[in-house]
Coordinates of C-alpha atoms in Angstrom, one line a residue:
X7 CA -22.2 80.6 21.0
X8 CA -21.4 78.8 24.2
X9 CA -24.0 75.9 23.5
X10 CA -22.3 75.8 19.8
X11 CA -18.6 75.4 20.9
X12 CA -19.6 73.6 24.0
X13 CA -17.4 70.0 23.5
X14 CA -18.9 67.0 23.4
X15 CA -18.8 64.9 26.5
X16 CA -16.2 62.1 27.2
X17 CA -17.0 58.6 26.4
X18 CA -15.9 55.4 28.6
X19 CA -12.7 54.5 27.2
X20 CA -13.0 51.3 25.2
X21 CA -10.5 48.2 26.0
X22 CA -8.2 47.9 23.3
X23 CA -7.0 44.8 22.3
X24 CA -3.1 44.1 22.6
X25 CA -1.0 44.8 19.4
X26 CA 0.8 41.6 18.1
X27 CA 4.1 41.7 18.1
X28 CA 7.3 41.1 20.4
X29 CA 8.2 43.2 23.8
X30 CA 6.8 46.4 24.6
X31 CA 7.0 48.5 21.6
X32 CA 4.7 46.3 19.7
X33 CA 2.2 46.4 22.6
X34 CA 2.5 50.3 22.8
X35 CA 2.4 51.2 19.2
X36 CA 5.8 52.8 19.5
X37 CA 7.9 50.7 17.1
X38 CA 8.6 51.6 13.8
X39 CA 6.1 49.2 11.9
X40 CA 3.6 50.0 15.4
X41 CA 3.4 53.6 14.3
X42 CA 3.1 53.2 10.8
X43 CA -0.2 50.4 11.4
X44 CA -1.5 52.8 14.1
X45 CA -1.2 56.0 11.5
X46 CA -2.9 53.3 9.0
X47 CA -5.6 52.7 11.5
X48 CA -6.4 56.5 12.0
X49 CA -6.7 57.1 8.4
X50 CA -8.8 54.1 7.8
X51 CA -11.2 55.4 10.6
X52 CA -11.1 58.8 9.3
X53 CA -12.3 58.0 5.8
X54 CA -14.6 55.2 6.9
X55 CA -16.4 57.5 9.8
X56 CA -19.7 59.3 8.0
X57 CA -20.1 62.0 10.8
X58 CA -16.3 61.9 12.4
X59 CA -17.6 59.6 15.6
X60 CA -16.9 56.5 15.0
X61 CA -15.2 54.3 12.3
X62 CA -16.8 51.2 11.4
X63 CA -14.9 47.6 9.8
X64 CA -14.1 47.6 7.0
X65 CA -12.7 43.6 5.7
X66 CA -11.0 44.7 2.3
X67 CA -8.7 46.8 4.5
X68 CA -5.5 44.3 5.7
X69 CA -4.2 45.0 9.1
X70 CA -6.9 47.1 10.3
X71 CA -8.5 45.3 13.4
X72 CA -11.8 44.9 14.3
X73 CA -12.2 46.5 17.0
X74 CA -11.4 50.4 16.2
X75 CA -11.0 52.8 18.8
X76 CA -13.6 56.3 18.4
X77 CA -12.0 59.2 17.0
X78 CA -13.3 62.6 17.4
X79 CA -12.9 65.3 14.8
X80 CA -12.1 68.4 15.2
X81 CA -14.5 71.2 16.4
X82 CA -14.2 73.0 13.0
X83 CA -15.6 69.9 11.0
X84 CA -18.7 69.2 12.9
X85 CA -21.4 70.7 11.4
X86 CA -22.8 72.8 14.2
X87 CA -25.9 73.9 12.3
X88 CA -27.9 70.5 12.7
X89 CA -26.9 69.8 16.2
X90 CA -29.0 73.0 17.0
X91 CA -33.3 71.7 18.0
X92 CA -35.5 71.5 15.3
X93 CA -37.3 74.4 16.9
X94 CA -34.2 77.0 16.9
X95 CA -33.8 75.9 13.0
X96 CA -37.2 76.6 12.1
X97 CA -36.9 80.2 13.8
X98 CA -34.1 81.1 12.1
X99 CA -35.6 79.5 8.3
X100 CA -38.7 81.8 9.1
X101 CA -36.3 84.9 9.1
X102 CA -35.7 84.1 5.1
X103 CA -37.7 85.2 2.1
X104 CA -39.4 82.4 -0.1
X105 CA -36.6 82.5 -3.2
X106 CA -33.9 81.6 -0.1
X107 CA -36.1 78.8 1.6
X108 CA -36.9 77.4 -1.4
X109 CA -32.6 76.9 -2.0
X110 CA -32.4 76.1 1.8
X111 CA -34.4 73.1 0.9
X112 CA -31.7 71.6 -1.3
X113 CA -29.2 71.9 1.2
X114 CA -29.6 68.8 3.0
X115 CA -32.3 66.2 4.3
X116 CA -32.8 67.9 7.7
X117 CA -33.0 71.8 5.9
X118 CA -35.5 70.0 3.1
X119 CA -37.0 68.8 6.3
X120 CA -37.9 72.3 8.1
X121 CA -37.9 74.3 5.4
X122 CA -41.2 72.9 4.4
X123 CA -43.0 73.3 7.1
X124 CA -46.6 73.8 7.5
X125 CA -46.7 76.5 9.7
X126 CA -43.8 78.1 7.9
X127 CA -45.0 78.2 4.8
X128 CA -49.1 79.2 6.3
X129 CA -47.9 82.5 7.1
X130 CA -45.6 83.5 4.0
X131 CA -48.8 82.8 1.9
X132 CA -50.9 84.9 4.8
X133 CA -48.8 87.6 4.5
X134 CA -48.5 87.4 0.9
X135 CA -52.0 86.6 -0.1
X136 CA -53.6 87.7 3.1
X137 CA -56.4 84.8 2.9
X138 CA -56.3 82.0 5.7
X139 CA -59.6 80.4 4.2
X140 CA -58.1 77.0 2.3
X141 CA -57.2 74.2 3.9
X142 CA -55.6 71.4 2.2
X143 CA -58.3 68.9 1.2
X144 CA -58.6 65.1 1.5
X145 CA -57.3 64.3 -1.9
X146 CA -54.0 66.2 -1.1
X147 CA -53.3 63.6 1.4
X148 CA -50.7 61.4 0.7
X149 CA -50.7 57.7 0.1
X150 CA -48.9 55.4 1.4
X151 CA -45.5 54.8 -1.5
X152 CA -42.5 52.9 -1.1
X153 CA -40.2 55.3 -3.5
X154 CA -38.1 57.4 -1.2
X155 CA -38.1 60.0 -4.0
X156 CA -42.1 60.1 -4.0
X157 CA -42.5 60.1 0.1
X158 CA -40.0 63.7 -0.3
X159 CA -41.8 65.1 -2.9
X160 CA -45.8 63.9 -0.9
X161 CA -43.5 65.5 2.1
X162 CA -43.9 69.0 0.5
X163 CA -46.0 71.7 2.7
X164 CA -49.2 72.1 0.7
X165 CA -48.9 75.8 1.7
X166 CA -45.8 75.7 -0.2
X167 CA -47.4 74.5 -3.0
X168 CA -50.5 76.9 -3.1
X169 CA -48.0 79.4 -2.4
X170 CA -45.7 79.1 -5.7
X171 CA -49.2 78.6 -7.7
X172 CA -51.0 81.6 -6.6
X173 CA -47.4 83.2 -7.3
X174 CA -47.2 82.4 -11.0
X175 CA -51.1 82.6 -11.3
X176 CA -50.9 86.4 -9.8
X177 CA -47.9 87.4 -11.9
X178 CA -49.0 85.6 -15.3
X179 CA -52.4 87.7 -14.9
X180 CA -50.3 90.7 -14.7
X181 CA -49.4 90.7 -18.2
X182 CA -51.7 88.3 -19.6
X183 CA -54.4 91.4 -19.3
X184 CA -52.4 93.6 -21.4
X185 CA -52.3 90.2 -24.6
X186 CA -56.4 90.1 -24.4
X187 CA -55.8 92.8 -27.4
X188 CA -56.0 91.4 -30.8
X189 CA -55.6 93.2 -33.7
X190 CA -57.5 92.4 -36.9
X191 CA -54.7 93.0 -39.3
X192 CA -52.5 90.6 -38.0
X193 CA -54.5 88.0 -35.5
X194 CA -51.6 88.8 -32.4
X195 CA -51.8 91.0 -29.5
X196 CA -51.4 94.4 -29.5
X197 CA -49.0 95.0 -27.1
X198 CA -46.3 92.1 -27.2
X199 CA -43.5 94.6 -27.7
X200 CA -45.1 96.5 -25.0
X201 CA -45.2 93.4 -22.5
X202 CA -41.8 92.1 -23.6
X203 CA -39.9 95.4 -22.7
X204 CA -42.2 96.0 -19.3
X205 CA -41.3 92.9 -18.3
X206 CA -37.5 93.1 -18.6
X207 CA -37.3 90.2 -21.0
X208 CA -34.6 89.5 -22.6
X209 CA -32.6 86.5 -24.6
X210 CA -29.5 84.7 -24.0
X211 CA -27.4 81.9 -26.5
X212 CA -25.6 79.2 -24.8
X213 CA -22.7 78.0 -27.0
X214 CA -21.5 74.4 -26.3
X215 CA -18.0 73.7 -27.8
X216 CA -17.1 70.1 -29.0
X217 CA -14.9 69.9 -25.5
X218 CA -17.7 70.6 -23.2
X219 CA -17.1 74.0 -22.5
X220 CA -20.8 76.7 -22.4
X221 CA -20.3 80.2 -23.6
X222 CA -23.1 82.3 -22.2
X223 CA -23.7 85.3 -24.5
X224 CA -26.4 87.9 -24.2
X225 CA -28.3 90.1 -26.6
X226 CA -26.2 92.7 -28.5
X227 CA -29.7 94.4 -29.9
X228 CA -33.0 93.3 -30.6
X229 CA -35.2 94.7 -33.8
X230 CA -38.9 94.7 -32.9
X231 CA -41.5 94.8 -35.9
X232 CA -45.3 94.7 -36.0
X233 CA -45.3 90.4 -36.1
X234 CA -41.6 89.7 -35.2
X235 CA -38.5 90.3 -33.4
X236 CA -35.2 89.9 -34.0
X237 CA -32.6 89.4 -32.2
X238 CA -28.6 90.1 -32.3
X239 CA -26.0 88.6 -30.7
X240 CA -22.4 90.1 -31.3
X241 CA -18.7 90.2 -29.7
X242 CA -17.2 87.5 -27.7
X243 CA -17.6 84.7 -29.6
X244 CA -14.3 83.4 -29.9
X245 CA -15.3 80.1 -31.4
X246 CA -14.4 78.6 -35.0
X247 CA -18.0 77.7 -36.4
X248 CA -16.7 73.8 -37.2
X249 CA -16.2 73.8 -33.2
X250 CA -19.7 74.4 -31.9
X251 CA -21.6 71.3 -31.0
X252 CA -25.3 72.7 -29.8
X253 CA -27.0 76.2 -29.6
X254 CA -29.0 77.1 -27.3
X255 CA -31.9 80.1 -26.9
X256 CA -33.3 81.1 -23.5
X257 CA -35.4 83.5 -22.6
X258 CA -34.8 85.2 -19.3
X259 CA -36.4 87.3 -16.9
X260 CA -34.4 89.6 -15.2
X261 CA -35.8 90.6 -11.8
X262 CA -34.8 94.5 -11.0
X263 CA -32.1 95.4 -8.8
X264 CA -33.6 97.5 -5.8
X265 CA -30.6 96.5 -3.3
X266 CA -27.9 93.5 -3.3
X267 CA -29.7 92.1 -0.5
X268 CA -33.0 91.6 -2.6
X269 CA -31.3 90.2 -5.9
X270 CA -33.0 87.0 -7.4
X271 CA -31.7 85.0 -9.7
X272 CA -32.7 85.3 -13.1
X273 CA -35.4 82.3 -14.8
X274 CA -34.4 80.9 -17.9
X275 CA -36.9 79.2 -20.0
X276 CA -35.3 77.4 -22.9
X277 CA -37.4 78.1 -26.7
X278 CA -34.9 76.7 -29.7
X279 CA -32.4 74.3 -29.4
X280 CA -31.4 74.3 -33.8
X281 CA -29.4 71.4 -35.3
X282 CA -25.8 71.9 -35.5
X283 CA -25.2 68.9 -37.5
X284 CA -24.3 69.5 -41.5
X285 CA -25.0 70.2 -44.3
X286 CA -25.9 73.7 -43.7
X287 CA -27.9 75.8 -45.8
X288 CA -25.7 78.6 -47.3
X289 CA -27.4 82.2 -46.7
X290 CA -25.1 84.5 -49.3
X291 CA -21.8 86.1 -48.6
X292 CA -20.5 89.7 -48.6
X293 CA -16.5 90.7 -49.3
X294 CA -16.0 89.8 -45.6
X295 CA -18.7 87.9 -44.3
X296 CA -20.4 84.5 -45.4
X297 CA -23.6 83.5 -43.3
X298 CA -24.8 80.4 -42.6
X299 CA -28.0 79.0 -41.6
X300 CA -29.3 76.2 -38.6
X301 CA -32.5 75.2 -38.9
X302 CA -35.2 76.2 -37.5
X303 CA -34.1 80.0 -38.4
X304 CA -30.7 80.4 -36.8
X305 CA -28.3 82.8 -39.4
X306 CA -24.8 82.7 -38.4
X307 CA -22.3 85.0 -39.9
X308 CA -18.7 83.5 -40.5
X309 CA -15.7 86.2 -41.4
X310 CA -14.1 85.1 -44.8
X311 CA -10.8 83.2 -44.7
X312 CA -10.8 82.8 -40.8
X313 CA -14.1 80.3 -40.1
X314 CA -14.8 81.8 -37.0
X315 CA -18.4 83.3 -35.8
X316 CA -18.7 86.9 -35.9
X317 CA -22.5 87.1 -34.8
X318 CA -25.4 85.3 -34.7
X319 CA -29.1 86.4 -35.6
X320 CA -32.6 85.0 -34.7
X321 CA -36.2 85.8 -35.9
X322 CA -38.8 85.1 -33.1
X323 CA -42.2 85.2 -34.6
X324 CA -44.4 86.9 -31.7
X325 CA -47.1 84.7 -31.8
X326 CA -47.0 83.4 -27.7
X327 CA -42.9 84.4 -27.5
X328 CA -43.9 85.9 -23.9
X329 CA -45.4 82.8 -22.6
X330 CA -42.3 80.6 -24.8
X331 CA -40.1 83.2 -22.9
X332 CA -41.1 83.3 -19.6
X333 CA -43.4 79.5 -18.7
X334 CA -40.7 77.2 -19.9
X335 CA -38.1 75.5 -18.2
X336 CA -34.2 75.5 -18.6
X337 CA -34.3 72.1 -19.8
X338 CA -37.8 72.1 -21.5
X339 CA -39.7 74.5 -23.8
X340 CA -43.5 75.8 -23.4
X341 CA -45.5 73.3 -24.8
X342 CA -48.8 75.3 -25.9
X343 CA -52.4 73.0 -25.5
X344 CA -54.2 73.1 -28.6
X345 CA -57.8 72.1 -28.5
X346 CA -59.7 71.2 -31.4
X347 CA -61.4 73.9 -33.6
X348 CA -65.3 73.8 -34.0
X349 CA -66.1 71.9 -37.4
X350 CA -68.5 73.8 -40.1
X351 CA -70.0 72.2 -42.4
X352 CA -71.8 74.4 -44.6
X353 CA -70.1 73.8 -47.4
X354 CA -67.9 70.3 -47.2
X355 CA -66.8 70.1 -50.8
X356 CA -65.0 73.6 -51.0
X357 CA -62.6 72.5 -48.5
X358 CA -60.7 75.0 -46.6
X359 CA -62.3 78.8 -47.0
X360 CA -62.1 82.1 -45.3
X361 CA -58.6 82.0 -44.3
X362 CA -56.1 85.5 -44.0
X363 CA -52.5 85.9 -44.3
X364 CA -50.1 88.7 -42.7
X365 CA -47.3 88.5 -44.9
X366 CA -43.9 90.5 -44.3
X367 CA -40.5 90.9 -46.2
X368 CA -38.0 93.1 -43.8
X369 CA -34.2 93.1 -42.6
X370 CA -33.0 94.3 -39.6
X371 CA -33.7 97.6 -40.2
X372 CA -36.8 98.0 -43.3
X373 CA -39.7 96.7 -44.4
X374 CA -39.5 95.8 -47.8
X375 CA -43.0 94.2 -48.4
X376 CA -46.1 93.9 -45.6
X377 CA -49.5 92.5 -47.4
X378 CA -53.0 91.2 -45.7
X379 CA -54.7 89.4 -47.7
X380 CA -58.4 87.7 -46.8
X381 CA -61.1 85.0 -48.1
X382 CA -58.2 82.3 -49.2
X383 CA -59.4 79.0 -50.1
X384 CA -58.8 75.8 -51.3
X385 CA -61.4 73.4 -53.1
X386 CA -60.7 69.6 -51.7
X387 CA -60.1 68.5 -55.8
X388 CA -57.2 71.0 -55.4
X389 CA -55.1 68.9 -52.8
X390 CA -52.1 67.8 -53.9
X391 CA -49.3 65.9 -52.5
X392 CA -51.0 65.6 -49.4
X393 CA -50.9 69.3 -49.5
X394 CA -53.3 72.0 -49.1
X395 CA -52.6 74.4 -51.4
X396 CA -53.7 78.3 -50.7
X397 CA -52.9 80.5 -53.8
X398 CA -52.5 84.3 -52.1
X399 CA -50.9 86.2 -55.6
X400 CA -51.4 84.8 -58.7
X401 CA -49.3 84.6 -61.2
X402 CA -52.2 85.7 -64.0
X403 CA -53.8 88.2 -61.9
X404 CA -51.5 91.5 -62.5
X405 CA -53.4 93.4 -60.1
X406 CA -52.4 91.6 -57.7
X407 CA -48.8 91.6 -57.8
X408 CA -46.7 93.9 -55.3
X409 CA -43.8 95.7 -55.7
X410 CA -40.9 95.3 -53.4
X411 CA -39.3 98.9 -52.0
X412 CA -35.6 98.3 -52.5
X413 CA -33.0 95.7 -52.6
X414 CA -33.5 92.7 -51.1
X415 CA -30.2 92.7 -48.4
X416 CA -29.8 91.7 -44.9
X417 CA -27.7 94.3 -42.8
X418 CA -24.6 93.0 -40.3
X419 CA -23.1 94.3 -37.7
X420 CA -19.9 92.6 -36.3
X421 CA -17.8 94.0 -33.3
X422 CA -15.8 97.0 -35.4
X423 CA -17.1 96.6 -38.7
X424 CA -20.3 96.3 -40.9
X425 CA -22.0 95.5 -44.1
X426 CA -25.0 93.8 -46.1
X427 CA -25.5 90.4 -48.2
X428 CA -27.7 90.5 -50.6
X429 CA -30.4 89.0 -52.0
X430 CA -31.5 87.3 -48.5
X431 CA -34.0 89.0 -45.8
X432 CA -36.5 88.0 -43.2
X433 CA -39.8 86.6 -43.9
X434 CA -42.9 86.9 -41.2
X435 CA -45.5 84.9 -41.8
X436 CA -48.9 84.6 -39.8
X437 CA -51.7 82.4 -41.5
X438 CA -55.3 83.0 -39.2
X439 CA -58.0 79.9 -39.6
X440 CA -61.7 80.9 -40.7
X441 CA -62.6 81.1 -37.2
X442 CA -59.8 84.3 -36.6
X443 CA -57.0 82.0 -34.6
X444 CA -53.1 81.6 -35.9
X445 CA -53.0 78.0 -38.2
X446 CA -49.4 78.9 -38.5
X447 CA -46.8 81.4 -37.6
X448 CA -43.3 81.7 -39.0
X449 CA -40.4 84.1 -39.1
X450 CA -37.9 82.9 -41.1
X451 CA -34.7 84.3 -43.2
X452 CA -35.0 83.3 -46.5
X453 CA -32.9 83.6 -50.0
X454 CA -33.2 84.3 -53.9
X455 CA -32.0 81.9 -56.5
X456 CA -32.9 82.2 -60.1
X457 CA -35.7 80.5 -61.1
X458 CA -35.0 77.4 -63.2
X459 CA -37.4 78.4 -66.4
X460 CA -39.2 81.2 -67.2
X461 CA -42.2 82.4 -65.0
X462 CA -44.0 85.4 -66.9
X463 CA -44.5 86.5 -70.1
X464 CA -45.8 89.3 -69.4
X465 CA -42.8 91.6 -67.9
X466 CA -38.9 91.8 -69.4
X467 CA -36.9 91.1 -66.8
X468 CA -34.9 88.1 -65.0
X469 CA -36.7 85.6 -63.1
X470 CA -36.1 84.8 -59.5
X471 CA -37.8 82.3 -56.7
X472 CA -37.9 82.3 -52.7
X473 CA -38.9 78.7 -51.6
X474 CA -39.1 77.7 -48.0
X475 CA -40.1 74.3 -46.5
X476 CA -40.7 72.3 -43.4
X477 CA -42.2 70.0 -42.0
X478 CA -45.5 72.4 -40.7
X479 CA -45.4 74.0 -44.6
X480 CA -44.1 75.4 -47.5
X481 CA -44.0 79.0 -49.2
X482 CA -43.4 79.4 -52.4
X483 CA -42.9 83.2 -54.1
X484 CA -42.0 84.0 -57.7
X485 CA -40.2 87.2 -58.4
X486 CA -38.9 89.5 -61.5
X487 CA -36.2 92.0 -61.7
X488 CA -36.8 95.2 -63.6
X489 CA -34.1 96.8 -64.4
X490 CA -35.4 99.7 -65.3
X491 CA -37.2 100.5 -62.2
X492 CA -33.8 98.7 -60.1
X493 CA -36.8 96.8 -58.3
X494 CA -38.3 93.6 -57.9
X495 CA -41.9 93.0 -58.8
X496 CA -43.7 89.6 -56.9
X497 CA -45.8 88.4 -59.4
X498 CA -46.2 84.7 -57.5
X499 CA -47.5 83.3 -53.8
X500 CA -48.2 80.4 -52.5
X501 CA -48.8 78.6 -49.0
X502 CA -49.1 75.2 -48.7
X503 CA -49.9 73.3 -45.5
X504 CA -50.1 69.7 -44.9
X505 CA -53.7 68.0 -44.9
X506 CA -52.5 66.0 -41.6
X507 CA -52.2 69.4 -39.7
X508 CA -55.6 70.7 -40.7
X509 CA -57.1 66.9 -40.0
X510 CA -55.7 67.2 -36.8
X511 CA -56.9 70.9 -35.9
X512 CA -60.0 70.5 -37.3
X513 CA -60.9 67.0 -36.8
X514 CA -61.5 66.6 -41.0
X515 CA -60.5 63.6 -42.8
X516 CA -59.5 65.6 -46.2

């Protein structure tokens, strides 16, 4: 403490010029326009002095001379901590855990400095990793650059760097272990849900309003199924739905509280960022609640009369959620490396063959259809509309039509109260190649409109139709109501993907 408040030592007065002016006021800077330049003077050197030593010139500043005298601030604005040796910093850095030295680093050019040292960063990995065989290689070196930005970022310890990789390398193994399980009937690991709640994942909405103001809102419930989740955000959205200008979905891992002295902060990994702009897609409406949807898969519900956002709901398919959830970036979703398929060609004029589909209709709280079906294919005369076309039910084929256990509805829960729409729910869809690997994965909420002509002779009822499209495929699903049996019988499906996507996967030129 006595070496930090210790003042400064005196400087050799300067000569100062003499003032202009008449009689001895003006020289002494005691006059009425000598005090007033003087107090100009001080501020001038003040604001111009980087480090409070010494002002420098500044031309576009009338009055001020050339020669300034050196001010000295005050002892409680010099920033004690960097007059301290290098040495006594990088002690004290060394006391701090690798979470806080990494922050340290941003600090300032001196903490980015030290706090990537070497040495420093040597023993947090030996004590971590326990290992002191790798040395940093030849390549590592760094080359010569002339971008400041590059020579801080080749200035990096290389410990540092092996340090943070072995981190995520020993913690993505952790759970990575427990995905190796795949089951048959649906082509996705086993334990997802398993993994997702072990790991204390969890999702948050960030709500942008058309002034600039973020609402961070996190999950009211989540709804796990065997291929999907979904997820429920309600309460504390005091936004109209005409005033939100993007949507945001992170996923975040929160670390566990053992003491306040060991919290970390949370990751966030962004994974949808759906179009706000209009037109929307209309969902279906209840007596108090209308919902809306943003694509890709984003229902919001709206209370009737008032236009302002009661919840909102998402589907996650589960098909790499952990890795979409936990590897990406606040700014920048996990970007998945797909390599290209083996090619077979025992038989090239059938086209596509030995292809299975999951397929699931649910809400938030029942299934309402769940179907695997196997050996789809499509002959290459069958391509249409640059389409590949794979018929699951057929419209002909009774015994293959399902029935649907109860009303189609989707369940809402606001703050206070609740209810159902009908005719809309949630549909899951996983589509696995011939070789066993997902082609295309999709969880989606989806909506009944009558069918515009009629689709089967061969039951008495109204005819309905489910259509989805995007850019990665289309589903198409023909229903009838009974009313007899107060059910719905699907007598009609169909997935079509494009040919580009299977070109591309499976390096064909269908």
């Amino acid at each position: 403490m006595e070496g930090l408040l210790r003042q400064p030592a005196k400087q050799a007065p300067e000569i100062r010029q003499p003032n202009r002016g008449r009689g001895r006021f003006a020289s002494q800077g005691r006059g009425f326009s000598g005090h007033r330049r003087n107090e100009r003077q001080n501020k001038v050197a003040t604001r111009s002095s980087g480090s409070g030593t010494e002002a420098s010139y500044h031309p576009s500043c009338p009055g001020q001379p050339k020669n300034v005298s050196q001010i000295k601030s005050p002892p409680w604005k010099l920033n004690f901590l960097e007059t301290l040796p290098s040495e006594i910093l990088v002690k004290i850095l060394s006391y701090l855990d690798p979470s806080s030295l990494f922050c340290v680093s941003h600090v300032s050019r001196l903490l980015h400095r030290l706090s990537n040292d070497d040495v420093l960063w040597q023993r947090i990995y030996v004590s971590e990793f326990g290992s002191r065989t790798w040395k940093p290689k030849t390549s590592d070196k760094c080359v010569v650059v002339e971008d400041t930005a590059e020579m801080e970022d080749c200035s990096a310890s290389r410990w540092k760097k092996l340090y943070f990789k072995s981190m995520a390398g020993h913690e993505m193994n952790k759970w990575r272990k427990d995905l190796r399980d795949i089951s048959p009937y649906t082509g996705l690991p086993r334990q997802t849900e398993w993994v997702i709640r072990n790991l204390n994942v969890s999702w948050e909405l960030t709500l942008c309003d058309c002034w600039g103001r973020e609402h961070m809102l996190e999950q009211s419930k989540a709804h796990f199924f065997e291929s999907s989740v979904i997820v429920h955000w309600s309460g504390g959205i005091d936004l109209k739905f005409r005033h939100i200008s993007t949507i945001q979905l992170h996923g975040v891992r929160k670390e566990p509280e053992r003491s306040h002295k060991t919290r970390k902060p949370k990751w966030r990994s962004l994974i949808l960022e759906p179009d706000t702009e209009p037109p929307y897609l209309y969902l279906g409406k209840d007596r108090l609640m209308k919902l809306m949807l943003l694509q890709p898969g984003v229902i919001v519900g709206i209370w009737r009369g008032k236009n302002q956002v009661a919840f909102i709901m998402i589907s996650l398919h589960f098909h790499k959620l952990v890795e979409k959830s936990l590897l990406g970036s606040p700014a920048c979703p996990y970007s998945e490396s797909v390599g290209l398929s083996p090619v077979v060609d025992s038989d090239p004029e059938l086209g596509l063959h030995g292809y299975t589909l999951h397929f699931v209709l649910h809400n938030t709280g029942t299934e309402i259809m769940s179907g695997h079906f196997q050996q789809l294919f499509c002959h290459k005369g069958q391509i249409r509309r640059g389409l590949v076309e794979l018929r699951v039910i057929r419209r002909t084929s009774l015994s293959q039509h399902r029935s649907l256990s109860g009303n189609i509805k989707l369940p809402w829960k606001g703050e206070e109260l609740e209810g159902a729409v009908e005719n809309c729910c949630i549909m899951s869809l996983t589509l696995l190649d011939e070789f066993q690997k997902p082609f295309w994965c999709l969880s989606t909420p989806i909506h009944i409109t009558m069918a515009k002509r009629t689709v089967s002779f061969d039951y008495s009822g109204h005819d309905f139709q489910m259509l989805y499209r995007n850019p990665d495929g289309e589903v198409k699903m023909l229903l009838v109501w009974l009313e007899e049996q107060k059910q719905f019988f699907l007598i009609g499906l169909t997935v079509c993907v494009p040919v580009a996507k299977v070109n591309k996967r499976f390096n064909r030129e269908y």
